Coordinates of N, CA and C in Angstrom, one line a residue:
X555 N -64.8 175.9 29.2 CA -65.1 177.3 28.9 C -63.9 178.0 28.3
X556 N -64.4 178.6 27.0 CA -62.8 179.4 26.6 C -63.8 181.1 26.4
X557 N -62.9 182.1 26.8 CA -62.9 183.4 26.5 C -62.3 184.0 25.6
X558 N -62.9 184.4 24.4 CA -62.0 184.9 23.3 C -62.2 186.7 23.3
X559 N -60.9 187.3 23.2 CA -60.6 188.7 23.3 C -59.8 189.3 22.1
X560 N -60.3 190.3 21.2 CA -59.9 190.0 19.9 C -59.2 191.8 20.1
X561 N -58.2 191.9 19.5 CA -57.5 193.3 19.3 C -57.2 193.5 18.2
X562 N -56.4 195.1 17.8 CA -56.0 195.0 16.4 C -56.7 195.9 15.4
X563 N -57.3 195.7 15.9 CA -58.5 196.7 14.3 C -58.2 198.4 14.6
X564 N -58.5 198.6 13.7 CA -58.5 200.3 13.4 C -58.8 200.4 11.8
X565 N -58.3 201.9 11.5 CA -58.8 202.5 10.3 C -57.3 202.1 9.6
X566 N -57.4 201.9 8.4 CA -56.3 202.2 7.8 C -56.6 202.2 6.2
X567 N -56.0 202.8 5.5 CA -56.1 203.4 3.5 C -55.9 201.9 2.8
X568 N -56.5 201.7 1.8 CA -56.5 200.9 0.9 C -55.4 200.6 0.7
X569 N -55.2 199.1 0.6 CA -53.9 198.8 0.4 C -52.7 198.4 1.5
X570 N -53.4 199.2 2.8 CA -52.6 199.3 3.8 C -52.9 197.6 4.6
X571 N -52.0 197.1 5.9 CA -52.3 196.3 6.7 C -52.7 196.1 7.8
X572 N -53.3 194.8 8.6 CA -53.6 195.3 9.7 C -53.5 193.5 10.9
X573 N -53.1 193.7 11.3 CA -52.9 192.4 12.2 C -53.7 192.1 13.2
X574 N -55.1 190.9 13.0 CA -55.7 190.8 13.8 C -55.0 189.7 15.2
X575 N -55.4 190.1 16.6 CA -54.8 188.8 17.8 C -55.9 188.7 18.3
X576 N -56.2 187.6 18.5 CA -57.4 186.9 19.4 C -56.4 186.0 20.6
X577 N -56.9 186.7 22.1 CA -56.5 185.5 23.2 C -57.5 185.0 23.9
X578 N -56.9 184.1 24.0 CA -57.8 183.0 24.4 C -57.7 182.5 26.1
X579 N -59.0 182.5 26.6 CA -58.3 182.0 28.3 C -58.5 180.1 28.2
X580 N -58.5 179.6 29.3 CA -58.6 178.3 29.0 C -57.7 177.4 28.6
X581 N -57.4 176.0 29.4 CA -56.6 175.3 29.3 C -56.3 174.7 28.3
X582 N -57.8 174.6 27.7 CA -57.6 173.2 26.4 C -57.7 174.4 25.5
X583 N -57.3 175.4 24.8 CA -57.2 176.1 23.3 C -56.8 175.4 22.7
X584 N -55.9 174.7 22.5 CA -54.9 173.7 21.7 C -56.5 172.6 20.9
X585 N -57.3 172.5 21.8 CA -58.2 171.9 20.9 C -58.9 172.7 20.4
X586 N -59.4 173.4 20.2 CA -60.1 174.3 19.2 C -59.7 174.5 18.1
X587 N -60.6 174.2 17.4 CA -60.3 174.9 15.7 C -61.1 176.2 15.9
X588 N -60.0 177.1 15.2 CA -60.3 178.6 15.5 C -60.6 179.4 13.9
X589 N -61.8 180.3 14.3 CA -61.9 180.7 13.2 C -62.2 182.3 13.2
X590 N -61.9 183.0 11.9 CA -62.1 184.7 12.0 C -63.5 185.0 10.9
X591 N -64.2 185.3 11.7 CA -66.0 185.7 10.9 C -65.6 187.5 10.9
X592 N -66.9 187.8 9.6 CA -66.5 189.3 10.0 C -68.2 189.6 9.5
X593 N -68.5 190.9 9.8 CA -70.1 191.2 9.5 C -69.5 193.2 9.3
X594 N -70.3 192.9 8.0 CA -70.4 194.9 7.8 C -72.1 195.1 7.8
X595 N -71.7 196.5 7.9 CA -73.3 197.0 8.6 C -74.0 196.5 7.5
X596 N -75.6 196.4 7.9 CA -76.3 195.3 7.0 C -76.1 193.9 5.9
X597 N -75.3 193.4 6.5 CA -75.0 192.3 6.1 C -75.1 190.8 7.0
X598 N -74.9 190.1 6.3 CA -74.6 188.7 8.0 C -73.9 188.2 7.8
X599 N -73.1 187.6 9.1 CA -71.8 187.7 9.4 C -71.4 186.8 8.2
X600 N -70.1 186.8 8.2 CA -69.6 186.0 7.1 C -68.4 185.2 7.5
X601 N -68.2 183.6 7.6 CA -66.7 183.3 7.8 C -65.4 183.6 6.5
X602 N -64.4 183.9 7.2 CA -63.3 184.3 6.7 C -62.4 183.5 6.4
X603 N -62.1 183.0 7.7 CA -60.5 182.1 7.3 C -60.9 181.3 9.0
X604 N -60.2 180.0 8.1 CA -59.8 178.8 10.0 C -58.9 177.8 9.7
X605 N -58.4 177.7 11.4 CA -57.4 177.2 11.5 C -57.5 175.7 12.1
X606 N -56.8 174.3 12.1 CA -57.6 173.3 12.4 C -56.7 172.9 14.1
X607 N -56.9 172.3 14.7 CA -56.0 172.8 15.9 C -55.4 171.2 16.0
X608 N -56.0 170.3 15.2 CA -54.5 168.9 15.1 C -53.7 169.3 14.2
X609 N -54.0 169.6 12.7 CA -53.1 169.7 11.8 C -52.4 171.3 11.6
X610 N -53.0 172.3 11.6 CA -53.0 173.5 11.1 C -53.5 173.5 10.1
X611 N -54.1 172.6 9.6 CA -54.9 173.0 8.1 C -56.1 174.6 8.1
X612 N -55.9 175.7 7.1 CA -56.2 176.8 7.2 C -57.2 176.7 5.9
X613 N -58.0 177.4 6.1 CA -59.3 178.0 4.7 C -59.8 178.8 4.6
X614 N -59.5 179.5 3.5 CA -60.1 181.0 3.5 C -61.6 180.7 2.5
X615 N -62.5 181.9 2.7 CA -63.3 182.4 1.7 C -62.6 183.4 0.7
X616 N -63.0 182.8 -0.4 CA -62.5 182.9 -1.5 C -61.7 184.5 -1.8
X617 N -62.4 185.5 -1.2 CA -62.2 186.6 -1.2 C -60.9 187.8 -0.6
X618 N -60.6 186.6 0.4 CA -59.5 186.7 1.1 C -58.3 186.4 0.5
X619 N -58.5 185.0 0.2 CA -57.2 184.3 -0.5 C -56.2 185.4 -1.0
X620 N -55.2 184.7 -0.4 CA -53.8 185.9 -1.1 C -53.3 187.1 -0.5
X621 N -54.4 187.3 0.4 CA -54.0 188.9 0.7 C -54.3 188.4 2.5
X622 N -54.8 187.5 3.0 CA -55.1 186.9 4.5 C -54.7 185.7 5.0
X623 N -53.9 186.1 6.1 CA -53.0 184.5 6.8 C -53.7 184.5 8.2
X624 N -54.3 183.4 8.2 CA -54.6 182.8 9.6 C -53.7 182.3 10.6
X625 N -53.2 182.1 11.4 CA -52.0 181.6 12.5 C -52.4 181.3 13.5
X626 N -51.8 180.3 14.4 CA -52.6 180.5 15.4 C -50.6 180.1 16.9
X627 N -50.8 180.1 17.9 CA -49.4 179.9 18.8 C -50.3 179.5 19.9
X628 N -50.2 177.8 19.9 CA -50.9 177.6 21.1 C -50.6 177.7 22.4
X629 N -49.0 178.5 22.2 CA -48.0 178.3 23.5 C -48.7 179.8 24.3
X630 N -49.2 180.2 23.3 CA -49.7 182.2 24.0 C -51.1 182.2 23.7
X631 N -52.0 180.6 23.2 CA -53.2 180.7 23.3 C -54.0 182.3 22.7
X632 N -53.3 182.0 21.6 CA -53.7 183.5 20.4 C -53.4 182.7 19.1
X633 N -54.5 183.5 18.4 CA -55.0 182.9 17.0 C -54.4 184.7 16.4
X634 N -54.1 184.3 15.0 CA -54.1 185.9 14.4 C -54.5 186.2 12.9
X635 N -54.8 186.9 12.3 CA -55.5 187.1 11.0 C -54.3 188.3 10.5
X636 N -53.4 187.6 9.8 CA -52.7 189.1 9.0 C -53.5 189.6 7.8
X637 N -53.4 191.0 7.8 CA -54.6 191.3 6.7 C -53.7 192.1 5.9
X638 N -53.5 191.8 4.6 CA -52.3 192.4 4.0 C -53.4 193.4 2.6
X639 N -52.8 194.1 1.8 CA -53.6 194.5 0.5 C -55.4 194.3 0.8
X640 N -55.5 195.6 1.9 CA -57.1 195.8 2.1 C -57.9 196.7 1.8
X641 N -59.4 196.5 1.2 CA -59.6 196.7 0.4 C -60.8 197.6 1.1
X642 N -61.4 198.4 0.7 CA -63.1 199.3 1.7 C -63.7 198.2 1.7
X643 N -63.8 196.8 1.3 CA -64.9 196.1 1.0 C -64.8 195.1 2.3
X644 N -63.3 195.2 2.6 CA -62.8 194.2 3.5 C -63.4 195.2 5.6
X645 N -64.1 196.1 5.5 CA -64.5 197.1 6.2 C -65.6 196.3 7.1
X646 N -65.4 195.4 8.3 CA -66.7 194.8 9.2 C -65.6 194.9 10.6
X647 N -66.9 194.2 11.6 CA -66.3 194.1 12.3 C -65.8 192.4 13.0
X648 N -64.7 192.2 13.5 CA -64.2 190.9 12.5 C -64.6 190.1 14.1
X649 N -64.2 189.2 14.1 CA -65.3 188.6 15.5 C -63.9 186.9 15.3
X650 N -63.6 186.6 16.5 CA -62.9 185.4 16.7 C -63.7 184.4 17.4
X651 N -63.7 183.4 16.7 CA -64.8 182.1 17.1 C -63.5 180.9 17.5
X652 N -64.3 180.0 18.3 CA -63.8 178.7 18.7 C -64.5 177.3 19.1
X653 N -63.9 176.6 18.7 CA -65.3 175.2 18.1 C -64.3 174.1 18.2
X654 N -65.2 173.2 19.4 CA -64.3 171.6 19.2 C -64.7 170.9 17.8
X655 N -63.8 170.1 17.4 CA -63.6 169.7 16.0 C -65.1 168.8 16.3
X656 N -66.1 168.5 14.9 CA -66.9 168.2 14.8 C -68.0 169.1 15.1
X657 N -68.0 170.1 16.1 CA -69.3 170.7 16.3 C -69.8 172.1 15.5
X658 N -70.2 173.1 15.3 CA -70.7 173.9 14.4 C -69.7 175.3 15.6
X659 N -69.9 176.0 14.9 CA -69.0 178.1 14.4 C -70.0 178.1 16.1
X660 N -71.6 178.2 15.5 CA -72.7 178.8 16.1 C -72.8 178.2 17.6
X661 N -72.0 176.9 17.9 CA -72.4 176.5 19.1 C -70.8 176.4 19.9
X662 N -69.8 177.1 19.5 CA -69.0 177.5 20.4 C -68.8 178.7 21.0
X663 N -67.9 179.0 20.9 CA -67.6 180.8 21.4 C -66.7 181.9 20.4
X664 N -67.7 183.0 21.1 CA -67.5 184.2 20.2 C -66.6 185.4 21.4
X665 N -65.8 185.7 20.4 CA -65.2 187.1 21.0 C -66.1 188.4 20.8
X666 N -65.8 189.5 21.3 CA -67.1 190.6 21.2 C -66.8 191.3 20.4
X667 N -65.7 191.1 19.3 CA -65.7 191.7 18.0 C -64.5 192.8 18.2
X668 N -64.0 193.0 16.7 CA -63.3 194.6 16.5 C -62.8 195.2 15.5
X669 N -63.1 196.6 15.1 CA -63.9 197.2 14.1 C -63.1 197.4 13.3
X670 N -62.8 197.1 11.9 CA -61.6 197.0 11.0 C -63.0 197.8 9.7
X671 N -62.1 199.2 9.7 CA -62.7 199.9 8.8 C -61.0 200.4 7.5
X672 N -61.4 200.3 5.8 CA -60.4 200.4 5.1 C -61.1 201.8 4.5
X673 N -60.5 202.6 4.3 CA -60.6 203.9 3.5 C -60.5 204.0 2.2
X674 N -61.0 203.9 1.6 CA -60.3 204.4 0.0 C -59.9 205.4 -0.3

C-alpha cells in the first residue's frame, strides 16, 4: 500500500516557477516508477513526466520538455516536478501517481491532486 500526498501548487505569472513534492508513505517507494499527470477543467487527465525507480530513466510529454524536471529521493520517499518558464496553458491540477514497473498509471495509486494555476 503506498499513500501519495502532493504539495506545492499555487498561483503564479507567466514565466514564473513552481516546485511540485509528492510524499510518499510505505516501505517499498524505491520500487515504484513515479509519475506527474495533470487535468484542466474540461479536459482528461494527461501524463506529464516519469521517473523509472531502477534506473531514473525520466519522460516527458512533449510539451513540457525543457521547461520540467522530474526527480525523485528515495531516501525522503518524495518524487518532485520542477516547473520552470510556465505558461496559462500549463494551468491543471497536477496529481502524483505510483505504479510497480510493468503494470499500468490507472491500476496503482493516486495522490488527491494540487492546483497549479499560471496567470498571464
Amino acid at each position: 500500500q503506498v499513500q501519495l500526498v502532493e504539495s506545492g501548487g499555487g498561483l503564479v505569472q507567466a514565466g514564473g516557477s513552481l516546485r511540485l513534492s509528492c510524499a510518499a508513505s510505505g516501505r517499498t517507494f524505491s520500487r515504484y516508477n513515479m509519475a506527474w499527470f495533470r487535468q484542466a477543467p474540461g479536459k482528461v487527465r494527461e501524463f506529464v513526466a516519469s521517473i523509472s525507480w531502477s534506473d531514473g530513466n525520466t519522460y516527458y510529454v512533449d510539451s513540457v520538455k525543457g521547461r520540467f524536471t522530474i526527480s525523485r529521493d528515495n531516501a525522503k520517499n518524495t518524487v518532485y516536478l520542477q516547473m520552470n518558464s510556465l505558461e496559462p496553458k500549463d494551468t491543471a491540477v497536477y496529481y502524483c501517481a505510483a505504479a510497480l514497473r510493468g503494470s499500468r498509471w490507472s491500476d496503482g495509486y493516486w495522490g488527491q491532486g494540487t492546483q497549479v494555476t499560471v496567470s498571464s
